Structures are given as structure tokens and as C-alpha cells.
Short mmCIF file of C-alpha atoms in Angstrom, two decimals:
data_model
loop_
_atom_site.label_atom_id
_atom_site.label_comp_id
_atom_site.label_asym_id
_atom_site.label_seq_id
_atom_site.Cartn_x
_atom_site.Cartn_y
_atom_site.Cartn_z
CA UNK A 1 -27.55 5.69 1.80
CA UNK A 2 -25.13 6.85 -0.92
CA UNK A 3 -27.73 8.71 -2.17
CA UNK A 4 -28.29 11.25 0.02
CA UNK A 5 -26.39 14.39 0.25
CA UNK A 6 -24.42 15.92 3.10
CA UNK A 7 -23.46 18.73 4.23
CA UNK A 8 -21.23 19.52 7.35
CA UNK A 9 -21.24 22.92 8.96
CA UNK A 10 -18.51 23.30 11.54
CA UNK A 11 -15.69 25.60 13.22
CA UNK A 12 -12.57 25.00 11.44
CA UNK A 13 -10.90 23.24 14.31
CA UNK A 14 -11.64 19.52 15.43
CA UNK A 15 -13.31 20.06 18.74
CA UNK A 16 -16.74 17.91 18.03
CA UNK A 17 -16.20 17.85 14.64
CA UNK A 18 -13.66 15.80 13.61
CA UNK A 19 -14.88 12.40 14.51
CA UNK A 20 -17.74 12.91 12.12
CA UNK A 21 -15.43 14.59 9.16
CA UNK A 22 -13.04 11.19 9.98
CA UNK A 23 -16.30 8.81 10.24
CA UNK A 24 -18.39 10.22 7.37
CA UNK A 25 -14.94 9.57 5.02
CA UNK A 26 -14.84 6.00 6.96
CA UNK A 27 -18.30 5.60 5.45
CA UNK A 28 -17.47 6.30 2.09
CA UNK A 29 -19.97 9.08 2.06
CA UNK A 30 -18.85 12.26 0.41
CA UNK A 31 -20.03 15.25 1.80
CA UNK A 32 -19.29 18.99 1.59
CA UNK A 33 -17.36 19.98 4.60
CA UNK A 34 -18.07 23.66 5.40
CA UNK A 35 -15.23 25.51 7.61
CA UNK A 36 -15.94 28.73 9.04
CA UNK A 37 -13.46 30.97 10.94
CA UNK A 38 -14.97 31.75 14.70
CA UNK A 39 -15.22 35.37 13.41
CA UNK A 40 -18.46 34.28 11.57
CA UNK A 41 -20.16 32.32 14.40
CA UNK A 42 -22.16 35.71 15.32
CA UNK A 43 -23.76 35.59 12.30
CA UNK A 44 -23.72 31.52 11.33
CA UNK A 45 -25.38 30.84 15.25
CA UNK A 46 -29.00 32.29 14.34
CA UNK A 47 -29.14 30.09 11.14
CA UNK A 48 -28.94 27.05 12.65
CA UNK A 49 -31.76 25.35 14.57
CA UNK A 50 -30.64 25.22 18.09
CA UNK A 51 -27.67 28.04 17.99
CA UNK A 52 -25.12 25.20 18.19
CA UNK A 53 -23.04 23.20 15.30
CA UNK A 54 -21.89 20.96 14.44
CA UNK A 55 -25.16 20.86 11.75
CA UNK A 56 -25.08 17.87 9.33
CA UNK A 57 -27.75 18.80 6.67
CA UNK A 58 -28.85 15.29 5.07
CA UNK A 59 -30.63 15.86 1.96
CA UNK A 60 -31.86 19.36 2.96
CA UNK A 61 -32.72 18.71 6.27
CA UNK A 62 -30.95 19.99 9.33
CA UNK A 63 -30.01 17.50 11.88
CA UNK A 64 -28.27 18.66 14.96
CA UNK A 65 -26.39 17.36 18.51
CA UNK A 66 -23.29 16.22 18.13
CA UNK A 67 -23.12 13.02 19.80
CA UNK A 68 -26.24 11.65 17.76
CA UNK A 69 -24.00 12.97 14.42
CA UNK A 70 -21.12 11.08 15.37
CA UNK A 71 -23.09 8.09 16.04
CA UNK A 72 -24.95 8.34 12.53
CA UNK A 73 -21.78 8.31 10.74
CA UNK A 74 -20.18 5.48 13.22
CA UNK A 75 -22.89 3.09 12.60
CA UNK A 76 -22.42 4.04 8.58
CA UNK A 77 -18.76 3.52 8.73
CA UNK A 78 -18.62 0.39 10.88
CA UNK A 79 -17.40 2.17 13.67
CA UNK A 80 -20.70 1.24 16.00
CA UNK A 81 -21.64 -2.27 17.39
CA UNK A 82 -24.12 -3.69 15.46
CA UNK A 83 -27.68 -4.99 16.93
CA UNK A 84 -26.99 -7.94 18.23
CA UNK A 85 -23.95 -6.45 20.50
CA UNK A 86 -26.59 -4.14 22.57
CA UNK A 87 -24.58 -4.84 25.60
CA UNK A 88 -21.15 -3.18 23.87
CA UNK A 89 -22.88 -0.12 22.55
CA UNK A 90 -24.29 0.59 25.89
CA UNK A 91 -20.35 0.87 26.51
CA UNK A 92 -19.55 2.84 23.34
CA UNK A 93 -22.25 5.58 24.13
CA UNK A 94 -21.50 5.72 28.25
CA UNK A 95 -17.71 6.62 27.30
CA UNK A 96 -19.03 8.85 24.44
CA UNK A 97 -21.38 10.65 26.60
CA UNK A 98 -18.73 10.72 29.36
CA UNK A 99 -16.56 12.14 27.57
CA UNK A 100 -18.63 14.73 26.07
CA UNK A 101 -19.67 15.57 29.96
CA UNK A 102 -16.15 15.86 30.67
CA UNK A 103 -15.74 18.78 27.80
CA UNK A 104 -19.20 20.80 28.95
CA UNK A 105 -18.10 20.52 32.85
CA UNK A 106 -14.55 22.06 31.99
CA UNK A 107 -14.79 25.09 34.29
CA UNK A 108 -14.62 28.72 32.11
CA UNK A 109 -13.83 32.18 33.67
CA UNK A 110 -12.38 35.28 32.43
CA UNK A 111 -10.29 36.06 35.29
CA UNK A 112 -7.25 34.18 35.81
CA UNK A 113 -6.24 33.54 38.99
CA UNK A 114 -10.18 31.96 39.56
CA UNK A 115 -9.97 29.85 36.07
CA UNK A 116 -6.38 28.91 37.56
CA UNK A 117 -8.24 27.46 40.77
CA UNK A 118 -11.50 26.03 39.23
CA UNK A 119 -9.14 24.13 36.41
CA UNK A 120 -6.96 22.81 39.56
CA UNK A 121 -9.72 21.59 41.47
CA UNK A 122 -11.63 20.16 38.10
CA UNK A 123 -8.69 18.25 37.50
CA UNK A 124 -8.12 16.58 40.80
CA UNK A 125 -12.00 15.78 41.33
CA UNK A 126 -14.33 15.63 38.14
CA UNK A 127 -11.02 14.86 35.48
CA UNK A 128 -9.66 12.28 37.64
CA UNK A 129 -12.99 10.24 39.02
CA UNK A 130 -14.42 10.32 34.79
CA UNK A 131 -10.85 9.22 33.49
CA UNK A 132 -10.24 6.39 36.26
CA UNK A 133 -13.78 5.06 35.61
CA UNK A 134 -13.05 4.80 31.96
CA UNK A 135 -9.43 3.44 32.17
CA UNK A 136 -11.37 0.62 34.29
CA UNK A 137 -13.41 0.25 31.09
CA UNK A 138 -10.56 -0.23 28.82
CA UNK A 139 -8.53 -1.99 31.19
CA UNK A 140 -11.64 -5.14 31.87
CA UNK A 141 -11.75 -4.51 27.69
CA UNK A 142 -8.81 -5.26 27.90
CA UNK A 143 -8.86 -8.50 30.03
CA UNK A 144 -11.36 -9.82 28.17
CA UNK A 145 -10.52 -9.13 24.49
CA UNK A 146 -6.93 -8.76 24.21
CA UNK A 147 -7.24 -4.81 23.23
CA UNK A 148 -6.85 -1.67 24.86
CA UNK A 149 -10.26 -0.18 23.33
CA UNK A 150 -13.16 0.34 24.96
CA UNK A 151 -15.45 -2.03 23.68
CA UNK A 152 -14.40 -5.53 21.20
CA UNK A 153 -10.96 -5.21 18.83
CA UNK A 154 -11.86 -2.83 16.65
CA UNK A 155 -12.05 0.71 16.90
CA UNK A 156 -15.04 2.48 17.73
CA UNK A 157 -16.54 5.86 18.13
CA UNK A 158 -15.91 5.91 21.36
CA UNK A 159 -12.26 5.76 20.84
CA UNK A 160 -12.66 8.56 18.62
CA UNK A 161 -14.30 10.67 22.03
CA UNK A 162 -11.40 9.34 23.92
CA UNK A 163 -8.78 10.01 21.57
CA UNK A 164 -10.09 13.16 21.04
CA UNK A 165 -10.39 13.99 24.71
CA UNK A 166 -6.82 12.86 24.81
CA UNK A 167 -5.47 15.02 22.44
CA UNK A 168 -7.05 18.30 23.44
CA UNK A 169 -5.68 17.59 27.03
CA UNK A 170 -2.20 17.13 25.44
CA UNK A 171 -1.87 19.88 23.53
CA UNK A 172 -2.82 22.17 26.42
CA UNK A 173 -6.56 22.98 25.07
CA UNK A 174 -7.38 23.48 28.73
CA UNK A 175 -5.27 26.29 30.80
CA UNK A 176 -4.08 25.34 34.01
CA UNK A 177 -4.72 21.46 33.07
CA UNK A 178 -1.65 19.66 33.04
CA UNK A 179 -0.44 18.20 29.67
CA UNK A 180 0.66 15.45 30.97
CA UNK A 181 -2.72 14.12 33.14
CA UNK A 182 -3.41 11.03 30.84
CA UNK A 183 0.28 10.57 30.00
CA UNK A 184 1.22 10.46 33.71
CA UNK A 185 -1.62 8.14 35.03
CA UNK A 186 -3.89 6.65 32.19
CA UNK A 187 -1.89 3.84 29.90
CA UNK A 188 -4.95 2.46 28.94
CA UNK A 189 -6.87 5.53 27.56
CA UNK A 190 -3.15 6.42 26.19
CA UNK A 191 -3.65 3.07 24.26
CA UNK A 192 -6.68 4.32 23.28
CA UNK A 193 -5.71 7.70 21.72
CA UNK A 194 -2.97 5.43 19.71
CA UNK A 195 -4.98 3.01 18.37
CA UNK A 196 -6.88 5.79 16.95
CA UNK A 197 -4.06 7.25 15.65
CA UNK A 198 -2.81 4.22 13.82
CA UNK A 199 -6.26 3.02 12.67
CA UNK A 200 -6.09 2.16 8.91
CA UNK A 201 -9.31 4.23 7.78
CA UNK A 202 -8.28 7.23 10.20
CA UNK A 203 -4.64 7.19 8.35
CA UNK A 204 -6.57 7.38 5.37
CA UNK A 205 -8.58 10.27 6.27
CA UNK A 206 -6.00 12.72 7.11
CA UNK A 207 -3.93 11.15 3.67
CA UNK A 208 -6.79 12.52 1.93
CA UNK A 209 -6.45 15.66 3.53
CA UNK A 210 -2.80 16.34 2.33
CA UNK B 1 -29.86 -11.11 27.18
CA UNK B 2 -32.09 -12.65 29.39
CA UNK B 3 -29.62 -14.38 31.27
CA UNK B 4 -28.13 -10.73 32.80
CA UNK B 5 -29.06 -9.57 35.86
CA UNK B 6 -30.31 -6.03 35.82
CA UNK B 7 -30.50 -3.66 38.79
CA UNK B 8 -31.14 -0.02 38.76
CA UNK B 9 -30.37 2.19 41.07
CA UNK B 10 -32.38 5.89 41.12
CA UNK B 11 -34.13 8.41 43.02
CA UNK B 12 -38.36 7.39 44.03
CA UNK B 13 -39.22 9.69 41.25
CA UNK B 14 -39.99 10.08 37.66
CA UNK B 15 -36.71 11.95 36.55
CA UNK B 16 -34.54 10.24 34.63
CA UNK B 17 -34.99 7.09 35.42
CA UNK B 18 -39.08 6.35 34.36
CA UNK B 19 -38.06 5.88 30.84
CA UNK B 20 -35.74 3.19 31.44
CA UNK B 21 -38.04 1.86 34.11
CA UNK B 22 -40.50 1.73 31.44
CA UNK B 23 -38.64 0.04 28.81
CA UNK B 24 -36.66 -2.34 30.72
CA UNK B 25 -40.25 -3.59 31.33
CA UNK B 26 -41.37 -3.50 28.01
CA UNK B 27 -38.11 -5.61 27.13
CA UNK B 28 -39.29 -8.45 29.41
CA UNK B 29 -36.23 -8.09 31.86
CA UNK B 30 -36.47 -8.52 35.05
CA UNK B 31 -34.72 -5.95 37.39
CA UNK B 32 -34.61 -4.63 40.77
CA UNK B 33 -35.91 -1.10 40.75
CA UNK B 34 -33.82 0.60 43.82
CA UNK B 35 -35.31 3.62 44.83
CA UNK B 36 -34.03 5.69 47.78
CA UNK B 37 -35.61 9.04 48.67
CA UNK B 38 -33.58 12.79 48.23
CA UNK B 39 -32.33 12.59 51.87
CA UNK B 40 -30.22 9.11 51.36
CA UNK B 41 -28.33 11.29 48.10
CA UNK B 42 -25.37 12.56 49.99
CA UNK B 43 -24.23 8.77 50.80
CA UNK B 44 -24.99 7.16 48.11
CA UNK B 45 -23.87 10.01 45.61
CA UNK B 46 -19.95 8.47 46.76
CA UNK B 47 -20.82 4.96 45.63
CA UNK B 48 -22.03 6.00 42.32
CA UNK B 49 -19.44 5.97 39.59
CA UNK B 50 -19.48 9.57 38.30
CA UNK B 51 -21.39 10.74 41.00
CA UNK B 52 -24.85 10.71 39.45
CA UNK B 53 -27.79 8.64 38.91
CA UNK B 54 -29.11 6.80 37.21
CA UNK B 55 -26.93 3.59 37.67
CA UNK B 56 -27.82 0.25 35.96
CA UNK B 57 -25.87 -2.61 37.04
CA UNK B 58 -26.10 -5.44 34.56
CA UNK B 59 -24.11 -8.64 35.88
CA UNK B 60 -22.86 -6.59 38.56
CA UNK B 61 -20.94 -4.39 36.66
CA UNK B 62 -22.25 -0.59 36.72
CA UNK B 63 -23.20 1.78 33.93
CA UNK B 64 -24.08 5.06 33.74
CA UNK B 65 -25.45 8.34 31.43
CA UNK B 66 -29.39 7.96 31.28
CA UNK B 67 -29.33 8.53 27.62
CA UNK B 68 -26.90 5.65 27.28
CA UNK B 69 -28.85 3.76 29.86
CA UNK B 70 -32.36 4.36 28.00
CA UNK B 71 -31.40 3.40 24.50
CA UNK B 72 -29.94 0.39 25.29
CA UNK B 73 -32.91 -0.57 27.33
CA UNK B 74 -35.06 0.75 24.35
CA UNK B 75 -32.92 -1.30 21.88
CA UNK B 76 -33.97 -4.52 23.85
CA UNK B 77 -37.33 -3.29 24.13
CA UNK B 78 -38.04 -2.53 20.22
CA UNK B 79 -38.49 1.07 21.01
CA UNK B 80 -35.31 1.98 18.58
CA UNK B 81 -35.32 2.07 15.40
CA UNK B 82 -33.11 -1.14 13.54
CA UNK B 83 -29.43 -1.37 12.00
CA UNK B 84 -31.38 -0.88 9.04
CA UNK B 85 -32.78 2.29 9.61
CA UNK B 86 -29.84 4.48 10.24
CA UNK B 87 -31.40 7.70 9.56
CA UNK B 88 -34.73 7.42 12.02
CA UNK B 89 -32.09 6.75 14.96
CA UNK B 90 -30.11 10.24 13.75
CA UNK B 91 -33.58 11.57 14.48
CA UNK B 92 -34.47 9.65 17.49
CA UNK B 93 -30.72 10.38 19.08
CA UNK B 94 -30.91 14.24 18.30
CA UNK B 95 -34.50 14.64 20.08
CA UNK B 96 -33.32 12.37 23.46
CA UNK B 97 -30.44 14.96 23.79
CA UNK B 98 -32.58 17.92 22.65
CA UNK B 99 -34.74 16.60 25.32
CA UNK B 100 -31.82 16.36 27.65
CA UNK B 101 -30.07 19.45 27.24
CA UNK B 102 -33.16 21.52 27.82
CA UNK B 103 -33.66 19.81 31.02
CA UNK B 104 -30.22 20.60 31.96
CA UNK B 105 -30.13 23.82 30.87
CA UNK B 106 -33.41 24.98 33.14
CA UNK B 107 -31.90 27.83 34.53
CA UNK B 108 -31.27 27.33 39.11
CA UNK B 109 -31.16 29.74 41.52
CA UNK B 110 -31.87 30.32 45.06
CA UNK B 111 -33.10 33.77 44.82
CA UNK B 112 -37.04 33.59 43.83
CA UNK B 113 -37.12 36.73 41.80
CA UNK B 114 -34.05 36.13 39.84
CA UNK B 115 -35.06 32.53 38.98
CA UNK B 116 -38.40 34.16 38.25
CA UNK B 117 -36.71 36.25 35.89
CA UNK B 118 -34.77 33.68 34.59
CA UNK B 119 -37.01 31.26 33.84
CA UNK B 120 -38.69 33.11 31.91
CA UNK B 121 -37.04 34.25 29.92
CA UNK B 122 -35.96 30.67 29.30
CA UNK B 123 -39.20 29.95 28.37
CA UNK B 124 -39.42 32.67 25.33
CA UNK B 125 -35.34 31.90 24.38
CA UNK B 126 -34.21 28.64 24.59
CA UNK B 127 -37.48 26.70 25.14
CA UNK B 128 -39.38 28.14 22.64
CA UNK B 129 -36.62 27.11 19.83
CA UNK B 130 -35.86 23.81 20.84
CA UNK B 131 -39.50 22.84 20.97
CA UNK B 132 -40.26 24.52 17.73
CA UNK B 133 -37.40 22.86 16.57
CA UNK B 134 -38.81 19.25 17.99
CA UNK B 135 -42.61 20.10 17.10
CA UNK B 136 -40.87 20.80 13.34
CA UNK B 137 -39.59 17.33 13.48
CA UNK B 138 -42.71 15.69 14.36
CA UNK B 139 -45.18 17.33 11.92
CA UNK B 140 -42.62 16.34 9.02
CA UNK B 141 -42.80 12.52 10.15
CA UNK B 142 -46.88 12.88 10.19
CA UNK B 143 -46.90 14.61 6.50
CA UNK B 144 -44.73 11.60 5.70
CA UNK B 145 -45.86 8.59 7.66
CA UNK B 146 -49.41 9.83 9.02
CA UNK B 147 -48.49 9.65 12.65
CA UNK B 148 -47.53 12.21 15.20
CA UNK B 149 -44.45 10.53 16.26
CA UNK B 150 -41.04 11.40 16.55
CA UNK B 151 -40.10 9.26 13.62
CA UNK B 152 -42.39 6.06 11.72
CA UNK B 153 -45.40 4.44 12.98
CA UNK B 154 -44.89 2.88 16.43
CA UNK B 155 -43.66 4.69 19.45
CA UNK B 156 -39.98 5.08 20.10
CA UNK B 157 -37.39 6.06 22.60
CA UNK B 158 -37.19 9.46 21.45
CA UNK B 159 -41.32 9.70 22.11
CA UNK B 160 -40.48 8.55 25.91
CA UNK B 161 -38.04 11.68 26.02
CA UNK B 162 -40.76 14.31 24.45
CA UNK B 163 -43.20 12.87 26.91
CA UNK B 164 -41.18 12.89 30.24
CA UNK B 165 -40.73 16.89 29.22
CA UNK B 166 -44.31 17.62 28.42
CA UNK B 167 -45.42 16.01 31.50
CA UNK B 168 -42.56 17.64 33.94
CA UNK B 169 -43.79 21.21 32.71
CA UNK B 170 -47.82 20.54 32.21
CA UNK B 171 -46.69 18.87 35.90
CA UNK B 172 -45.61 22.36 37.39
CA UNK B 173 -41.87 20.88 37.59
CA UNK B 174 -40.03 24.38 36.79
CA UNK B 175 -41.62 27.05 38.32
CA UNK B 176 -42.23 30.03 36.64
CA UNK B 177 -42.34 27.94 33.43
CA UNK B 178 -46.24 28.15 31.87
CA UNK B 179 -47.58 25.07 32.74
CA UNK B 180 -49.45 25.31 29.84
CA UNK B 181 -46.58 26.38 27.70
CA UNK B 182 -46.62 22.77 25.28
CA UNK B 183 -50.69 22.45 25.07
CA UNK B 184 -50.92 26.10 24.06
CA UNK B 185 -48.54 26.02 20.97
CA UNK B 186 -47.04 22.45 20.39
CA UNK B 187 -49.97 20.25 19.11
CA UNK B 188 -47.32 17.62 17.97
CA UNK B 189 -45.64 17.48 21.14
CA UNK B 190 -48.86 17.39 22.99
CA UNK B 191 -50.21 14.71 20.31
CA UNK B 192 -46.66 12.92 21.06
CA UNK B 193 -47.35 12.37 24.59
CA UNK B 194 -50.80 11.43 24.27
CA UNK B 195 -49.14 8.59 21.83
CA UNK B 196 -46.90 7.39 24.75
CA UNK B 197 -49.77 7.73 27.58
CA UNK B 198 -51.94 5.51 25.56
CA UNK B 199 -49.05 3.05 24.13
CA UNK B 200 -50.15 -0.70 25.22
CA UNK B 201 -46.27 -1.69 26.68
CA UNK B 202 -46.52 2.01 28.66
CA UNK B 203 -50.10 1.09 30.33
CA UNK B 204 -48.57 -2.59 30.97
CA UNK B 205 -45.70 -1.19 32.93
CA UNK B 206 -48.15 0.99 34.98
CA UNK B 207 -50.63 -1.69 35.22
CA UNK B 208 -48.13 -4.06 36.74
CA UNK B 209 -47.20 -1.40 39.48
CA UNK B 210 -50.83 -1.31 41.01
#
């Protein structure tokens, strides 16, 4: 695989691209990691093929969808259950595509006092039935394995879509969302969102960074 | 794998569930196919985990996401590409949620001449460039590999996913949508779906519900 090239075209903030910046460098697969500022998305949206990035271009092709991306460069890094685990990668992709559901179904509106409301009512319906049904999946994890993760003892994309959920929660990415929503009622997805933080080949990532 | 106890839980419809119907057959497992009809939605929606459908309980433990859902039951079923073959499953992955996300995005509403309106427009925006975008995929794998298919030689998930679409709009499922719309300008697609119609597991399933 090392010889292919890639190229990542992305925001310059984490939102969905981070986990594949941090997995691609898990891999060992360098790749040219193209910021732009959200000025430039007017005229960067028509160039790609379905007006969306994250784009990874592999050897000159375009390959889109962010969830499939991240999965790619999981399964390259060792951050994917392998074949004969089909059973645990069901669970890796229902939390990753839960938690990708989560982020598209965050209500948007430009006047306040309705975003205020719809953000409210998000949280105390869709934010709170998605986040109890996967603390139960990290919890039974838990049970069985020993570790607060979703799937096995080692960390897996999916922890990346937590911990990334996490974090945008907790440093107020959503208005009207309180900060404190996993903090207060989720220790296990909190687990989560550390063991990503501490993970050896994440620490290395954002070392490289510096 | 054998030794799990499947049961899935959907409407008595195509949808999202006939590709996991189909390949949970293919697979060899055994499972109770639930099917309730539209009116029986509003109590069993409650029950469900995140609200939706489809729900496969394996060893009586629920999962969700129908692309989650389908590729582990494609996975079993040899309709997903190997460990080894990291790159065909980037390409597999980005056409299921391709697939997906244009199915989502169908634009609703209850008043006839604005979903008139709307869908059509639909049709020339968004549909045109994600099945351009697909049809692109699939003529690149046939200059490669010979065979109209989403990626290699034998019929995969992804295919399942091209040919649920084709079939929903050649099937007048979005009205105001050409029905013709995929056999007028996406002989891939078309070809694609033709693959899957004629695939020897897909009869087999069909044959066995007669």
C-alpha cells in the first residue's frame, strides 16, 4: 500500500477530518494534508465529486464519504477488527454511523430563540436516546473485556467517532447544548474520549504536529 | 458464526432491509425475517433502539444502521471484498453511502406542486452528480477488470446498494423522479443491476421465497 499516494483535502478544523489525518499517520502512510480556510469552500465545493470533503485522492483518484475514509485508513492502521472478528466490526461501524447520525441530525437555524428550542429538545430526545444506547455498548464492552471501548481492548475507529463526538460537545461546538451532557451522565463514553486521548499512536500524531 | 441466532426486524417491504435479507441468505444463516406492515410503526418505533429500522438481533442483543447491518451480513456472505483488499472496500463503502445519502436526501413534502418542483430539480442537481459520479466508478472497474461492477469480478455489497436505487426509481418510488432517469443515461448502473438480478445467490434467495 505504501506505494500509493495520498492526498487529503479538508477544512482546517477536525470536524470529520481528523480521525483520518490521526489514522492515515497510525498507518504509516504519508500523505499531503491540504487545509483550506472556510472562505475557499465556495470555490473548492464544485471541484470535488459530490460537493462534500473530506476528499482523499489515492493515486489520482478521488474517493469520497467520510465514514468509508475513516474506515480505509482504520483497517490500514490497525484501528479496524480484522475478518475473522465480523461480529465486533458490526459494533465499530453501528457506533461510527451513530455517531455520524448524531452530527447530521444536530438541528441548524439562523434565528436564535428557535435554534435555542430545537437544540433543547435535540438534546433531551435524539442526544440522550443515541448516547444511552452507546454507553450500553461500552458498558457490556466493558463487562466482557475489561475496557471501556466499544469493541475488544484496543482502540478503534469508533472511539475515534466517539471521542470526537465527545469533544465537540465539550467545547461547546453546539449552541444551546450543554457542555457538560457526557460529563454529567456518560462515564463510559467519557472513558472512551480518554482512552483516545492517551492512545500511544494518537500521542504520536499530534507530537508530530508540534 | 453459525451458532448465533439472527432475527431481523423490518417493514414488509423492499427498503432497507432486502439487501440484508438477501445476504443473510446468501451467508447460509438462518434468521427470522419479522415483517410488520406501516400501520404497526408507531408502536414498535418505541422498542427500537434509535427509533428506526432495520434492527438485527444477533444472540438477542440488537443492532442497528442498515449500512452497518448489510456489510456485516455481506462480510459473512462473501459479498465484501477481503482484509486483503483494502482499497476495493474504500470503493465499495463510498458507493453504499453514496447510495444512502441520495435516498435520504430525496427531497419530502406534503404539498404536490412543491415536491413536484422539488424533485425535480433533485433529479438534474444532486441525482445527476452522484450517479455520474457512481456510473464513473463503474466504467473505470470494467476498463480495468472487464466487468460492470462496482469493483472486481463477482458481485458485491456495494452492487446490492446500486441495484436497490435503480429499481426504487425504474419502480416509480419518488414521484416526479423520471422513471426512466438510470436506463436513459447510466448504462453502468443499469448493466450493474442487471449483474445483481441475474447473480445465482440473488435468484436462490428469491427462489426459496416461492
Amino acid at each position: 500500500m505504501n506505494s500509493l499516494t495520498h492526498k487529503l483535502l479538508y477544512f482546517d478544523i477536525p470536524g470529520r477530518g481528523e480521525a483520518i489525518r490521526i489514522l492515515l499517520h497510525a498507518a504509516g502512510i504519508g500523505f499531503t494534508d491540504t487545509r483550506f480556510p472556510s472562505a475557499d469552500w465556495k470555490t473548492i465545493k464544485p471541484t470535488t465529486p459530490l460537493g462534500s470533503v473530506p476528499v482523499l485522492t489515492i493515486n489520482g483518484t478521488d474517493h469520497v464519504q467520510s465514514l468509508a475514509l475513516m474506515r480505509y485508513a482504520a483497517k490500514l492502521g490497525g484501528f479496524y477488527p480484522t475478518d475473522d472478528h465480523p461480529l465486533q466490526a458490526l459494533v465499530v461501524d453501528e457506533v461510527m454511523e451513530t455517531c455520524s447520525e448524531l452530527m447530521s441530525k444536530a438541528p441548524r437555524s439562523r434565528d436564535k430563540e428557535e435554534l435555542k428550542r430545537l437544540r433543547q429538545e435535540f438534546q433531551e430526545n435524539t442526544m440522550t436516546r443515541y448516547s444511552s444506547f452507546m454507553e450500553g455498548i461500552v458498558a457490556k464492552n466493558k463487562e466482557a473485556m475489561g475496557s471501556s471501548l466499544v469493541v475488544g481492548t484496543t482502540v478503534t475507529v469508533a472511539d475515534l467517532s466517539v471521542h470526537g463526538l465527545v469533544r465537540t460537545i465539550a467545547n461547546g461546538g453546539w449552541d444551546y447544548v450543554d457542555t457538560e451532557f457526557f460529563n454529567k451522565d456518560y462515564p463510559e463514553l467519557m472513558a472512551v474520549s480518554k482512552a483516545v486521548d492517551e492512545n500511544d499512536k494518537v500521542l504520536a500524531y499530534y507530537a508530530s504536529k508540534k
